[in-house]
């Protein structure tokens, strides 16, 4: 009997938390919004809304704005996020530099820092640079109570739940407990990690081009190939939090099937990425582009092959997941997207069943990853903790 009561208490606490997050997210996405509209949209009682709003006002997370003048009667006071007093730090960990940004929840940049790094000597070496960048930014936080966390964007296999880097060849990390190292140093500041491509999908859904979409796939063609699959508004994580490794989708056979750093052969990233072209064919992206423009026959054959297998791999993903949107980004897309994307779209549409061919294509210039990583903090702060149901 006692156990059942405990369970009841923890369930009601969880529902309370979820309702509070629902209200907070609505105020973020639709604010300024009045209490009466929050009750209508959430289906919660006026009393429940009053209790939640009072808590959020006390915590200084939301503010009351002045009511607009309307004819007669009591005018409801709209609420909005206290966005200029809430802050996030975002860090991009790249092979040659560490970039950090301190932003407020309105996406205004307060301070940015870039630290160029030589070759990392050992697995602890990157930490010196990361600490340095974070500590520079911490000095600029206007009010430390408003700092809601530090987000980090990492190219590589990231276990975002446990905060470990499973494998990042560029940073020299294997099973590296990055979150733990940062928590030891920064105590109560929440730390969030995510793979760079997943980040784009998640933050794109929060306040970017994917904001009105529930089902999307994001592909990043850059130094490597990354992707993020969003289903029902949630990132598909997989059992070990490493789902969506589209770069290791097996697409090549024959003479182009090169060994991949993952240990396998014929992975998409071995040819359709900056590092793959460099490692396997000894060619830089710019050189390949100029040879294609000069109609060099061998370069044209390679381009045709890459285009064909990329379209096929994406068509298979579309057939399986039926997304509303396909988002393309990354430095390769920045350079050749203009002529490659229309061709890819046509090829993909030819290959998928009619039932899932009505997807829309979006292309964005490679965003500043440190700011996207700060967006991850906002996303967690506003997240509805659905995983607590499982
Ligand atoms: Zn691979």
XYZ file of C-alpha atoms and ligand atoms in Angstrom:
391
model
C 0.000 0.000 0.000
C 2.802 2.319 0.958
C 4.550 1.648 -2.362
C 1.423 2.510 -4.326
C 1.211 5.876 -2.581
C 4.802 6.613 -3.441
C 4.106 5.813 -7.057
C 1.050 8.026 -7.009
C 3.079 10.911 -5.611
C 5.817 10.540 -8.201
C 3.272 10.309 -11.044
C 1.491 13.462 -9.982
C 4.838 15.230 -9.621
C 5.744 14.137 -13.138
C 2.404 15.328 -14.567
C 2.854 18.647 -12.781
C 6.305 19.005 -14.323
C 5.025 18.131 -17.795
C 2.146 20.638 -17.514
C 4.537 23.353 -16.393
C 6.820 22.660 -19.364
C 3.813 22.694 -21.741
C 2.829 26.141 -20.470
C 6.411 27.412 -20.648
C 6.847 26.185 -24.223
C 3.562 27.820 -25.274
C 4.634 31.113 -23.735
C 7.928 30.820 -25.657
C 6.391 29.915 -29.008
C 3.173 31.968 -28.871
C 3.850 34.704 -26.339
C 2.732 37.323 -25.534
C -0.181 35.143 -24.477
C -2.862 35.642 -21.794
C -3.606 33.185 -18.991
C -7.065 32.500 -20.404
C -5.588 31.441 -23.748
C -3.026 29.217 -22.017
C -5.929 27.443 -20.271
C -7.765 27.003 -23.569
C -4.723 25.673 -25.435
C -3.548 23.275 -22.733
C -6.948 22.150 -21.466
C -5.771 22.902 -17.904
C -8.001 24.675 -15.374
C -7.648 28.417 -14.744
C -6.458 27.581 -11.216
C -3.738 25.237 -12.493
C -2.587 27.911 -14.961
C -2.518 30.544 -12.197
C -0.354 28.271 -10.016
C 2.095 27.493 -12.822
C 2.299 31.133 -13.971
C 2.953 32.319 -10.414
C 5.807 29.852 -10.045
C 7.340 30.921 -13.371
C 6.958 34.615 -12.477
C 8.697 33.987 -9.142
C 11.562 32.253 -10.905
C 11.876 35.265 -13.215
C 11.550 33.007 -16.260
C 8.494 34.836 -17.608
C 7.247 38.411 -17.301
C 3.929 40.220 -17.547
C 3.727 42.688 -20.412
C 1.386 45.620 -20.655
C -2.100 44.811 -21.883
C -3.253 46.292 -25.161
C -6.097 48.766 -24.940
C -9.455 47.335 -25.943
C -13.016 48.492 -25.476
C -14.167 48.137 -21.857
C -13.943 45.252 -19.397
C -10.933 43.767 -17.615
C -8.115 43.309 -20.048
C -6.012 40.174 -19.683
C -2.317 40.760 -19.049
C -0.225 38.944 -21.642
C 2.775 36.874 -20.546
C 6.042 36.357 -22.343
C 9.402 34.709 -21.748
C 11.891 36.877 -19.920
C 14.154 36.162 -22.895
C 16.598 39.024 -22.442
C 17.402 37.778 -18.928
C 17.852 34.110 -19.807
C 21.206 33.032 -21.255
C 22.902 30.063 -22.890
C 26.484 29.242 -23.779
C 27.149 27.241 -26.944
C 30.448 25.623 -27.919
C 31.487 24.218 -31.260
C 34.308 21.692 -30.970
C 36.106 21.555 -34.290
C 39.373 19.901 -35.149
C 41.236 23.163 -35.700
C 39.406 25.521 -33.343
C 37.010 25.864 -30.436
C 34.298 28.477 -30.897
C 32.010 29.725 -28.161
C 28.991 32.020 -28.055
C 27.029 33.525 -25.190
C 23.502 34.400 -26.313
C 20.258 35.427 -24.676
C 17.012 33.565 -25.345
C 16.159 36.108 -28.041
C 19.197 34.827 -29.955
C 21.096 38.063 -29.409
C 24.820 37.468 -29.252
C 26.483 38.883 -26.113
C 30.015 37.578 -26.607
C 31.792 35.297 -29.058
C 35.217 33.681 -28.692
C 37.328 31.638 -31.101
C 40.444 29.810 -30.035
C 42.630 28.277 -32.722
C 44.223 25.019 -31.629
C 47.305 23.135 -32.785
C 47.214 19.363 -33.076
C 45.781 17.808 -29.915
C 48.512 15.995 -27.970
C 46.318 13.632 -25.974
C 42.695 13.158 -24.938
C 42.900 15.743 -22.128
C 44.453 18.394 -24.341
C 41.202 19.693 -25.935
C 39.813 20.295 -22.412
C 42.331 23.111 -21.773
C 40.933 25.029 -24.753
C 37.317 24.230 -23.902
C 37.740 25.453 -20.287
C 39.439 28.591 -21.533
C 36.631 29.459 -23.970
C 33.873 28.698 -21.433
C 35.551 30.734 -18.702
C 35.991 33.740 -20.977
C 32.264 33.611 -21.760
C 31.248 33.119 -18.107
C 32.837 36.498 -17.337
C 30.321 38.146 -19.675
C 27.132 36.517 -18.310
C 25.074 39.509 -17.103
C 23.273 37.542 -14.364
C 24.509 34.070 -13.411
C 21.035 33.030 -12.169
C 19.797 33.475 -15.735
C 22.402 31.122 -17.260
C 20.482 27.978 -18.174
C 23.319 25.794 -19.370
C 26.209 25.043 -21.676
C 25.561 23.189 -24.949
C 28.269 21.533 -27.025
C 28.219 20.528 -30.681
C 30.546 17.665 -31.607
C 31.331 16.023 -34.931
C 31.365 12.333 -34.177
C 29.439 9.643 -32.337
C 27.906 11.211 -29.241
C 25.942 9.451 -26.513
C 23.912 12.517 -25.579
C 22.084 10.761 -22.745
C 25.218 9.747 -20.827
C 27.303 12.659 -22.042
C 30.134 10.631 -23.516
C 31.871 10.940 -26.846
C 31.880 7.411 -28.197
C 34.206 8.247 -31.066
C 35.488 11.468 -32.556
C 38.509 10.864 -34.798
C 39.301 14.590 -35.142
C 39.390 15.235 -31.394
C 41.151 11.961 -30.591
C 38.365 10.826 -28.267
C 37.083 7.327 -27.662
C 34.527 6.808 -24.860
C 35.494 10.163 -23.428
C 33.330 11.366 -20.488
C 33.073 14.993 -21.629
C 29.923 15.874 -19.675
C 31.392 14.517 -16.438
C 34.631 16.497 -16.923
C 32.635 19.689 -17.390
C 30.297 18.985 -14.476
C 33.245 18.496 -12.141
C 34.484 21.955 -13.078
C 31.218 23.890 -13.403
C 29.086 22.323 -10.680
C 25.445 23.196 -11.036
C 25.448 24.591 -14.587
C 23.565 22.061 -16.764
C 25.702 20.576 -19.564
C 24.238 19.210 -22.811
C 26.049 17.489 -25.675
C 24.849 16.593 -29.117
C 26.180 15.438 -32.432
C 26.369 18.393 -34.852
C 23.786 17.068 -37.319
C 21.278 16.086 -34.626
C 21.672 19.569 -33.203
C 20.632 21.140 -36.499
C 17.475 19.016 -36.589
C 16.541 19.639 -32.955
C 17.203 23.385 -32.910
C 15.656 23.763 -36.397
C 12.429 22.358 -34.917
C 12.536 24.689 -31.912
C 13.002 28.050 -33.600
C 14.322 27.455 -37.107
C 13.127 26.417 -40.541
C 11.603 23.161 -39.257
C 9.443 24.854 -36.609
C 6.154 23.910 -38.290
C 7.154 20.333 -39.028
C 6.701 17.123 -37.044
C 8.489 14.748 -39.434
C 11.753 15.779 -41.017
C 15.149 14.519 -42.074
C 18.250 16.722 -42.015
C 21.371 15.940 -44.027
C 24.659 17.679 -43.473
C 27.300 17.229 -46.170
C 30.460 18.696 -44.727
C 33.810 17.402 -43.436
C 31.817 14.188 -42.866
C 28.209 13.291 -43.605
C 25.672 13.608 -40.796
C 21.923 13.418 -40.418
C 19.084 13.903 -37.963
C 15.764 12.090 -38.154
C 12.842 13.759 -36.396
C 9.676 11.723 -35.968
C 6.584 13.156 -34.276
C 8.628 16.148 -33.149
C 11.195 13.950 -31.360
C 14.702 13.079 -32.418
C 15.135 9.373 -33.181
C 17.945 8.416 -30.796
C 18.195 4.651 -30.960
C 19.148 2.254 -28.166
C 22.632 3.727 -27.744
C 21.771 7.310 -28.705
C 23.707 7.109 -31.955
C 20.908 6.605 -34.515
C 21.112 8.537 -37.777
C 24.692 7.772 -38.801
C 23.787 8.372 -42.418
C 27.460 8.792 -43.362
C 27.929 5.081 -42.800
C 24.993 4.063 -44.973
C 26.419 1.438 -47.357
C 25.957 2.694 -50.887
C 29.076 2.029 -52.909
C 30.333 -1.143 -54.487
C 32.921 -1.865 -57.141
C 35.961 0.303 -57.658
C 34.614 3.250 -55.664
C 34.001 1.177 -52.503
C 36.753 2.449 -50.223
C 37.452 1.375 -46.628
C 35.862 3.703 -44.081
C 37.291 4.791 -40.714
C 34.356 2.943 -39.096
C 35.975 -0.317 -40.174
C 33.526 -1.060 -42.976
C 33.606 -0.441 -46.726
C 31.451 1.492 -49.159
C 30.026 4.038 -46.679
C 28.517 7.219 -48.162
C 30.974 9.430 -46.260
C 33.966 7.794 -47.983
C 33.131 9.803 -51.125
C 30.345 12.313 -50.420
C 32.274 14.352 -47.847
C 35.256 16.703 -47.749
C 37.323 14.234 -45.686
C 36.275 11.243 -47.802
C 37.345 12.916 -51.054
C 40.642 13.926 -49.504
C 41.437 10.573 -47.927
C 40.253 8.228 -50.649
C 40.896 10.140 -53.844
C 43.498 12.656 -52.716
C 41.320 15.452 -54.074
C 40.079 18.652 -52.418
C 36.425 19.650 -52.878
C 37.358 22.873 -54.703
C 39.540 20.989 -57.152
C 36.798 18.458 -57.881
C 34.291 21.281 -58.471
C 36.595 23.078 -60.886
C 37.350 19.826 -62.758
C 33.615 19.147 -63.064
C 33.103 22.695 -64.398
C 35.880 22.086 -66.945
C 34.116 18.883 -68.017
C 37.017 16.619 -67.083
C 35.632 13.139 -68.009
C 36.913 11.328 -64.926
C 35.608 14.017 -62.574
C 32.228 13.916 -64.345
C 32.048 10.131 -63.900
C 32.844 10.466 -60.205
C 30.268 13.258 -59.806
C 27.618 11.116 -61.537
C 28.415 8.212 -59.220
C 28.287 10.313 -56.039
C 25.040 11.977 -57.140
C 23.425 8.655 -57.995
C 24.315 6.853 -54.750
C 23.456 9.885 -52.597
C 20.027 10.158 -54.247
C 19.477 6.428 -53.755
C 20.448 6.532 -50.072
C 18.170 9.528 -49.418
C 15.323 7.937 -51.414
C 15.540 4.868 -49.168
C 15.349 7.040 -46.055
C 12.331 8.903 -47.504
C 10.634 5.604 -48.350
C 11.122 4.368 -44.781
C 10.294 7.540 -42.854
C 7.927 9.550 -45.093
C 9.196 13.004 -43.985
C 7.411 16.299 -44.684
C 10.722 18.112 -45.067
C 14.241 17.270 -46.174
C 16.716 19.852 -44.922
C 20.137 20.107 -46.578
C 23.113 21.960 -45.164
C 26.887 21.772 -44.759
C 29.869 23.277 -46.556
C 29.464 21.032 -49.623
C 25.864 22.231 -50.001
C 27.033 25.858 -49.500
C 29.312 25.429 -52.503
C 27.418 23.187 -54.909
C 23.842 23.150 -53.543
C 22.586 25.494 -56.306
C 23.096 22.943 -59.032
C 23.120 19.679 -57.071
C 19.904 20.013 -55.027
C 17.459 20.359 -57.983
C 19.062 17.291 -59.608
C 18.921 15.303 -56.353
C 15.278 16.261 -55.826
C 14.334 14.986 -59.278
C 16.251 11.730 -58.791
C 14.772 11.109 -55.324
C 11.209 11.767 -56.569
C 11.764 9.243 -59.372
C 12.846 6.571 -56.892
C 10.323 6.874 -54.037
C 6.753 5.549 -54.115
C 4.154 8.219 -55.026
C 2.700 7.954 -51.526
C 5.745 9.628 -49.973
C 6.892 11.864 -52.834
C 5.241 15.071 -51.597
C 8.159 16.082 -49.333
C 9.480 19.636 -49.461
C 13.170 20.481 -49.720
C 14.805 23.160 -47.594
C 18.372 24.353 -47.928
C 20.162 26.464 -45.327
C 23.640 27.885 -45.328
C 25.834 26.145 -42.733
C 24.845 27.898 -39.514
C 27.188 29.103 -36.769
C 27.420 25.906 -34.753
C 28.288 27.592 -31.481
C 24.965 29.469 -31.628
C 23.123 26.305 -32.627
C 24.706 24.591 -29.607
C 23.399 27.405 -27.397
C 19.984 26.688 -28.949
C 20.306 23.159 -27.546
C 20.266 24.664 -24.036
C 17.053 26.532 -24.891
C 15.566 23.327 -26.256
C 16.288 21.398 -23.051
C 15.056 24.262 -20.927
C 11.724 24.212 -22.781
C 11.590 20.486 -23.399
C 8.591 18.445 -22.394
C 10.216 15.454 -20.663
C 8.321 12.763 -22.552
C 11.050 10.190 -21.893
C 9.919 10.094 -18.268
C 6.885 8.135 -19.468
C 8.993 5.185 -20.534
Zn 31.703 3.899 -42.309
